[in-house]
Amino acid sequence: MERIEVTYAVTVEASAIEAKAQAIAVEQSVEMPVGAIADRRILDEVVGQVRSIEPAGPGRFHVGIGLAASTVGTDPTQLLNMIFGNVSMQDDVELVDVVLPPALLGSFPGPAQGVAGLRHLVGAPERALTCAVLKPQGSSSAELADLCHRFALGGVDLVKDDHGLADQDAAPFAERVAACQAAVVRATAETGRPTRYAPSLVGTPRQLSRQVAMARDLGVEVVLVAPMLVGLPAFTDLVREDLRGMAVLGHPSFSGATRIDPPLLFGRLMRLYGTDAVIFPNHGGRFAWTREQCERLAEEARRPWAHLRPALPGPAGGMTLERVPELLDTYGTDTVLVLGGTLLATGDGLVEATRQVTRLVAEHAT
Amino acid sequence: MERIEVTYAVTVEASAIEAKAQAIAVEQSVEMPVGAIADRRILDEVVGQVRSIEPAGPGRFHVGIGLAASTVGTDPTQLLNMIFGNVSMQDDVELVDVVLPPALLGSFPGPAQGVAGLRHLVGAPERALTCAVLKPQGSSSAELADLCHRFALGGVDLVKDDHGLADQDAAPFAERVAACQAAVVRATAETGRPTRYAPSLVGTPRQLSRQVAMARDLGVEVVLVAPMLVGLPAFTDLVREDLRGMAVLGHPSFSGATRIDPPLLFGRLMRLYGTDAVIFPNHGGRFAWTREQCERLAEEARRPWAHLRPALPGPAGGMTLERVPELLDTYGTDTVLVLGGTLLATGDGLVEATRQVTRLVAEHAT
């Protein structure tokens, strides 16, 4: 009887934790009064089992639940349903860990490119990677392409669309992607560095398929997708079918990640579902994540895990040029630094500011 | 300049609320230092605008933000990105209201069947509807079909799969749906009441399309889908393309709804995206929602709203037979009562217990 081992952090009084743990085990499996189940096999093999209850601070416990692997099979959507379907609505429950049995884990391809594939794509075998961001939304395709060109002249590895760029009138997808891709190709001819442009894919599954086809035809090899915004099931189809051979930068939009432990959601689940580089809000920026959470996230994204390629952590959000050395010390070289507003704020100094960053990154590696 | 008017509940000290409101307006629009934007048009027409800041309890405020409608167009996925993309990751921000401008609102078809369509489908023009649930997972298709038959003999309007039923070995989708659909058809021939079976759809978009095609071929006219589990973008394709003419019961799985105000998420967003009946955890059950939240949710689901058909609220979770009269008093007749474990716990008394409920519902209407 294979089990998926799930850990929840539960906020509850000590006197109530055993009943609560049992309630979670039932909620996330048969979801009915156990006393009303007559079938011995279902009681033994299907009902969730409380494996462990451990204190995790005042009024807080880690509860280990074993869920029958047979209730998931190899269905990526059903996995979410089983590990966090109903308890996602309980304020006092947070999802903090998942251990998959080998057959289920083996059914996930994970990142198609991973750290090595991304490094190969931008011709940077060792140092940290850099990623600039095209903003603000409302700009025309020509303006964004010009920015793209200047970032590439500054030597960044990747230029990604702001996640807010979709298929809007100001810069329609087809027009914008053609213009920006042409801009990096032109810059690459000038600099000799293979800067890559990553357009933002936003839409329903059918729209996403059309966007990928368009981007692929234009020679795009990296895309930006927010897995929780498009939904992990749609993301699964996207990476396994539409995006074959391409690399994915994962954006955290719509993740509401405070209910799933960020290192688990970004470091493990996003990687499991196939993100090559996980962009996340760095500590000390606009989001309340701690340094410890961010470091754990980065470690999870890269550490050896079955057959899954490592993913590149991408700290972002409220970055400043001054913080680049600290970031490199914290995250090391298997990292992509995502720089948006801080470079854009330099206006005409953009190429030079970008060069400063890429120089710091190059020096750090040596 | 059309704007989407969004309201966030923000937990912050009074001295910091103005800066925080401005930060949200920027985060959810251009996401870069406003001072670095030279283009007057973008400053005037694209950057989010703080419309109002109002106290909402100690250390809590309602912040109204106007987001440019042009940044969304009519893209359902981009709407989520703009209204709750990045701030979903900020612990102190909760999404509580959204008002869409007419063109954007008009682009959403909403529920295809709505209250009237569901009533027509089960031949119940006035009284509350009833919905029984097939559990536990791990049962065989034959066992579930037998349950289905007995519930239908008890006179329920709808029999839905537990949301935990997917395409598992114990009861594979194709086999289960064929057996359960045949069971309700047989029962309907016996009782003369048109009980409908609603299979649970779980999978990636491509799997969902295949499941709908199979179900449709078998004569299924109602399905169960968890919009947040499959993702609202995939749900959009599903209802607008695959499910044409069918009705959708929306399950709350994976909604982590505590970060989006439940009445907004279930009463408004789920309806906007096309759920005909929104199943939600009733107060006093296993989830911490208040009676006031549940009543507001039900009101939102049914109240007149542009061209959108009303959706049927479906209180569920920890229901007991004793609570049926109270539920009918609370939610009235435009409601579907969802009964799972409480009926299943009666074992051999299931048909009779089900009849008790359907009798109470019939009597309440008169």
PDB file of C-alpha atoms in Angstrom, chain B residues 16-159:
ATOM      1  CA  ALA B  16       0.780  53.603   6.957  1.00  0.00           C
ATOM      2  CA  ILE B  17      -2.472  53.129   5.063  1.00  0.00           C
ATOM      3  CA  GLU B  18      -2.025  55.888   2.483  1.00  0.00           C
ATOM      4  CA  ALA B  19       1.390  54.628   1.426  1.00  0.00           C
ATOM      5  CA  LYS B  20       0.137  51.035   1.395  1.00  0.00           C
ATOM      6  CA  ALA B  21      -2.875  51.948  -0.774  1.00  0.00           C
ATOM      7  CA  GLN B  22      -0.605  53.692  -3.251  1.00  0.00           C
ATOM      8  CA  ALA B  23       1.753  50.699  -3.228  1.00  0.00           C
ATOM      9  CA  ILE B  24      -1.125  48.347  -4.079  1.00  0.00           C
ATOM     10  CA  ALA B  25      -2.225  50.614  -6.937  1.00  0.00           C
ATOM     11  CA  VAL B  26       1.286  50.424  -8.400  1.00  0.00           C
ATOM     12  CA  GLU B  27       1.836  46.719  -7.647  1.00  0.00           C
ATOM     13  CA  GLN B  28      -1.352  45.747  -9.473  1.00  0.00           C
ATOM     14  CA  SER B  29      -0.663  47.916 -12.510  1.00  0.00           C
ATOM     15  CA  VAL B  30       2.776  49.030 -13.745  1.00  0.00           C
ATOM     16  CA  GLU B  31       4.747  47.348 -10.934  1.00  0.00           C
ATOM     17  CA  MET B  32       7.683  49.752 -11.205  1.00  0.00           C
ATOM     18  CA  PRO B  33       8.743  53.067  -9.677  1.00  0.00           C
ATOM     19  CA  VAL B  34       6.193  55.606 -10.914  1.00  0.00           C
ATOM     20  CA  GLY B  35       8.907  58.261 -10.967  1.00  0.00           C
ATOM     21  CA  ALA B  36      10.668  56.293 -13.696  1.00  0.00           C
ATOM     22  CA  ILE B  37       7.668  56.592 -16.024  1.00  0.00           C
ATOM     23  CA  ALA B  38       8.009  59.530 -18.390  1.00  0.00           C
ATOM     24  CA  ASP B  39       4.976  58.864 -20.557  1.00  0.00           C
ATOM     25  CA  ARG B  40       2.086  61.098 -19.420  1.00  0.00           C
ATOM     26  CA  ARG B  41      -0.499  58.774 -20.996  1.00  0.00           C
ATOM     27  CA  ILE B  42       0.722  55.784 -18.990  1.00  0.00           C
ATOM     28  CA  LEU B  43       0.724  57.822 -15.775  1.00  0.00           C
ATOM     29  CA  ASP B  44      -2.833  59.027 -16.424  1.00  0.00           C
ATOM     30  CA  GLU B  45      -4.392  55.990 -18.033  1.00  0.00           C
ATOM     31  CA  VAL B  46      -2.505  52.878 -16.949  1.00  0.00           C
ATOM     32  CA  VAL B  47      -1.145  53.368 -13.419  1.00  0.00           C
ATOM     33  CA  GLY B  48      -3.686  52.194 -10.826  1.00  0.00           C
ATOM     34  CA  GLN B  49      -5.504  54.931  -8.928  1.00  0.00           C
ATOM     35  CA  VAL B  50      -6.380  54.993  -5.252  1.00  0.00           C
ATOM     36  CA  ARG B  51     -10.093  55.856  -5.218  1.00  0.00           C
ATOM     37  CA  SER B  52     -10.958  55.550  -1.544  1.00  0.00           C
ATOM     38  CA  ILE B  53      -9.624  54.530   1.853  1.00  0.00           C
ATOM     39  CA  GLU B  54     -12.192  53.710   4.499  1.00  0.00           C
ATOM     40  CA  PRO B  55     -11.855  52.347   8.036  1.00  0.00           C
ATOM     41  CA  ALA B  56     -13.146  48.772   8.387  1.00  0.00           C
ATOM     42  CA  GLY B  57     -12.433  47.962  12.022  1.00  0.00           C
ATOM     43  CA  PRO B  58      -9.355  48.399  14.213  1.00  0.00           C
ATOM     44  CA  GLY B  59      -6.175  48.390  12.121  1.00  0.00           C
ATOM     45  CA  ARG B  60      -8.177  47.425   9.033  1.00  0.00           C
ATOM     46  CA  PHE B  61      -9.163  49.466   5.984  1.00  0.00           C
ATOM     47  CA  HIS B  62     -11.049  49.042   2.755  1.00  0.00           C
ATOM     48  CA  VAL B  63      -8.961  50.414  -0.086  1.00  0.00           C
ATOM     49  CA  GLY B  64     -10.603  51.126  -3.437  1.00  0.00           C
ATOM     50  CA  ILE B  65      -8.287  50.951  -6.456  1.00  0.00           C
ATOM     51  CA  GLY B  66      -9.219  51.792 -10.053  1.00  0.00           C
ATOM     52  CA  LEU B  67      -7.345  49.604 -12.538  1.00  0.00           C
ATOM     53  CA  ALA B  68      -7.340  50.470 -16.237  1.00  0.00           C
ATOM     54  CA  ALA B  69      -9.785  48.232 -18.119  1.00  0.00           C
ATOM     55  CA  SER B  70      -7.436  48.412 -21.106  1.00  0.00           C
ATOM     56  CA  THR B  71      -4.911  46.282 -19.205  1.00  0.00           C
ATOM     57  CA  VAL B  72      -7.425  43.416 -19.219  1.00  0.00           C
ATOM     58  CA  GLY B  73      -9.384  43.836 -22.442  1.00  0.00           C
ATOM     59  CA  THR B  74     -11.753  40.868 -22.247  1.00  0.00           C
ATOM     60  CA  ASP B  75      -9.206  38.262 -21.146  1.00  0.00           C
ATOM     61  CA  PRO B  76     -10.563  36.226 -18.190  1.00  0.00           C
ATOM     62  CA  THR B  77      -7.088  35.091 -17.121  1.00  0.00           C
ATOM     63  CA  GLN B  78      -5.621  38.559 -17.265  1.00  0.00           C
ATOM     64  CA  LEU B  79      -8.490  39.786 -15.095  1.00  0.00           C
ATOM     65  CA  LEU B  80      -7.249  37.530 -12.265  1.00  0.00           C
ATOM     66  CA  ASN B  81      -3.696  38.688 -12.878  1.00  0.00           C
ATOM     67  CA  MET B  82      -4.683  42.338 -12.557  1.00  0.00           C
ATOM     68  CA  ILE B  83      -7.045  42.128  -9.598  1.00  0.00           C
ATOM     69  CA  PHE B  84      -5.078  39.734  -7.389  1.00  0.00           C
ATOM     70  CA  GLY B  85      -1.862  38.643  -9.137  1.00  0.00           C
ATOM     71  CA  ASN B  86       0.945  39.868  -6.923  1.00  0.00           C
ATOM     72  CA  VAL B  87      -0.946  41.104  -3.875  1.00  0.00           C
ATOM     73  CA  SER B  88      -2.235  37.568  -3.342  1.00  0.00           C
ATOM     74  CA  MET B  89       1.213  37.028  -1.831  1.00  0.00           C
ATOM     75  CA  GLN B  90       0.886  39.846   0.673  1.00  0.00           C
ATOM     76  CA  ASP B  91      -0.458  38.544   3.978  1.00  0.00           C
ATOM     77  CA  ASP B  92      -2.057  41.836   4.884  1.00  0.00           C
ATOM     78  CA  VAL B  93      -4.152  42.151   1.712  1.00  0.00           C
ATOM     79  CA  GLU B  94      -7.437  40.410   0.987  1.00  0.00           C
ATOM     80  CA  LEU B  95      -9.567  40.802  -2.139  1.00  0.00           C
ATOM     81  CA  VAL B  96     -13.100  41.775  -1.145  1.00  0.00           C
ATOM     82  CA  ASP B  97     -14.837  43.397  -4.110  1.00  0.00           C
ATOM     83  CA  VAL B  98     -14.592  43.880  -7.873  1.00  0.00           C
ATOM     84  CA  VAL B  99     -16.801  46.003 -10.108  1.00  0.00           C
ATOM     85  CA  LEU B 100     -16.287  45.436 -13.822  1.00  0.00           C
ATOM     86  CA  PRO B 101     -17.029  48.047 -16.485  1.00  0.00           C
ATOM     87  CA  PRO B 102     -19.885  47.076 -18.858  1.00  0.00           C
ATOM     88  CA  ALA B 103     -17.811  45.918 -21.844  1.00  0.00           C
ATOM     89  CA  LEU B 104     -15.698  43.561 -19.734  1.00  0.00           C
ATOM     90  CA  LEU B 105     -18.690  42.288 -17.776  1.00  0.00           C
ATOM     91  CA  GLY B 106     -20.578  41.776 -21.043  1.00  0.00           C
ATOM     92  CA  SER B 107     -17.811  39.544 -22.356  1.00  0.00           C
ATOM     93  CA  PHE B 108     -18.499  36.939 -19.645  1.00  0.00           C
ATOM     94  CA  PRO B 109     -21.420  34.626 -20.446  1.00  0.00           C
ATOM     95  CA  GLY B 110     -21.716  33.515 -16.793  1.00  0.00           C
ATOM     96  CA  PRO B 111     -23.793  30.425 -15.910  1.00  0.00           C
ATOM     97  CA  ALA B 112     -25.114  28.726 -19.060  1.00  0.00           C
ATOM     98  CA  GLN B 113     -28.056  27.221 -17.174  1.00  0.00           C
ATOM     99  CA  GLY B 114     -28.284  29.119 -13.922  1.00  0.00           C
ATOM    100  CA  VAL B 115     -31.108  28.624 -11.454  1.00  0.00           C
ATOM    101  CA  ALA B 116     -33.846  28.263 -14.091  1.00  0.00           C
ATOM    102  CA  GLY B 117     -31.871  25.800 -16.205  1.00  0.00           C
ATOM    103  CA  LEU B 118     -31.067  23.571 -13.233  1.00  0.00           C
ATOM    104  CA  ARG B 119     -34.691  23.665 -12.074  1.00  0.00           C
ATOM    105  CA  HIS B 120     -35.860  22.706 -15.553  1.00  0.00           C
ATOM    106  CA  LEU B 121     -33.352  19.868 -15.738  1.00  0.00           C
ATOM    107  CA  VAL B 122     -34.705  18.194 -12.597  1.00  0.00           C
ATOM    108  CA  GLY B 123     -38.342  19.183 -13.098  1.00  0.00           C
ATOM    109  CA  ALA B 124     -38.571  21.262  -9.916  1.00  0.00           C
ATOM    110  CA  PRO B 125     -39.839  24.725 -10.757  1.00  0.00           C
ATOM    111  CA  GLU B 126     -40.202  26.049  -7.199  1.00  0.00           C
ATOM    112  CA  ARG B 127     -38.939  24.128  -4.181  1.00  0.00           C
ATOM    113  CA  ALA B 128     -35.331  23.801  -3.004  1.00  0.00           C
ATOM    114  CA  LEU B 129     -33.284  21.205  -4.841  1.00  0.00           C
ATOM    115  CA  THR B 130     -31.467  18.295  -3.222  1.00  0.00           C
ATOM    116  CA  CYS B 131     -28.131  16.785  -4.129  1.00  0.00           C
ATOM    117  CA  ALA B 132     -26.703  13.574  -2.659  1.00  0.00           C
ATOM    118  CA  VAL B 133     -23.025  12.649  -2.852  1.00  0.00           C
ATOM    119  CA  LEU B 134     -21.394   9.369  -3.923  1.00  0.00           C
ATOM    120  CA  LYS B 135     -18.713   8.314  -1.421  1.00  0.00           C
ATOM    121  CA  PRO B 136     -16.320   7.006  -0.317  1.00  0.00           C
ATOM    122  CA  GLN B 137     -13.558   6.972  -2.891  1.00  0.00           C
ATOM    123  CA  GLY B 138     -12.132   3.484  -3.122  1.00  0.00           C
ATOM    124  CA  SER B 139     -15.593   2.039  -3.842  1.00  0.00           C
ATOM    125  CA  SER B 140     -16.086   0.156  -7.103  1.00  0.00           C
ATOM    126  CA  SER B 141     -18.143   1.520  -9.992  1.00  0.00           C
ATOM    127  CA  ALA B 142     -20.849  -1.043  -9.238  1.00  0.00           C
ATOM    128  CA  GLU B 143     -21.014   0.039  -5.587  1.00  0.00           C
ATOM    129  CA  LEU B 144     -21.239   3.701  -6.529  1.00  0.00           C
ATOM    130  CA  ALA B 145     -23.911   2.955  -9.135  1.00  0.00           C
ATOM    131  CA  ASP B 146     -25.931   1.066  -6.530  1.00  0.00           C
ATOM    132  CA  LEU B 147     -25.696   4.055  -4.172  1.00  0.00           C
ATOM    133  CA  CYS B 148     -26.720   6.305  -7.038  1.00  0.00           C
ATOM    134  CA  HIS B 149     -29.774   4.148  -7.660  1.00  0.00           C
ATOM    135  CA  ARG B 150     -30.790   4.165  -4.010  1.00  0.00           C
ATOM    136  CA  PHE B 151     -30.400   7.947  -3.680  1.00  0.00           C
ATOM    137  CA  ALA B 152     -32.568   8.338  -6.768  1.00  0.00           C
ATOM    138  CA  LEU B 153     -35.194   6.033  -5.282  1.00  0.00           C
ATOM    139  CA  GLY B 154     -35.123   8.349  -2.248  1.00  0.00           C
ATOM    140  CA  GLY B 155     -36.144  11.155  -4.588  1.00  0.00           C
ATOM    141  CA  VAL B 156     -33.122  13.458  -4.753  1.00  0.00           C
ATOM    142  CA  ASP B 157     -32.767  15.761  -7.728  1.00  0.00           C
ATOM    143  CA  LEU B 158     -29.044  15.396  -8.228  1.00  0.00           C
ATOM    144  CA  VAL B 159     -26.497  12.746  -7.327  1.00  0.00           C
TER     145      VAL B 159
END
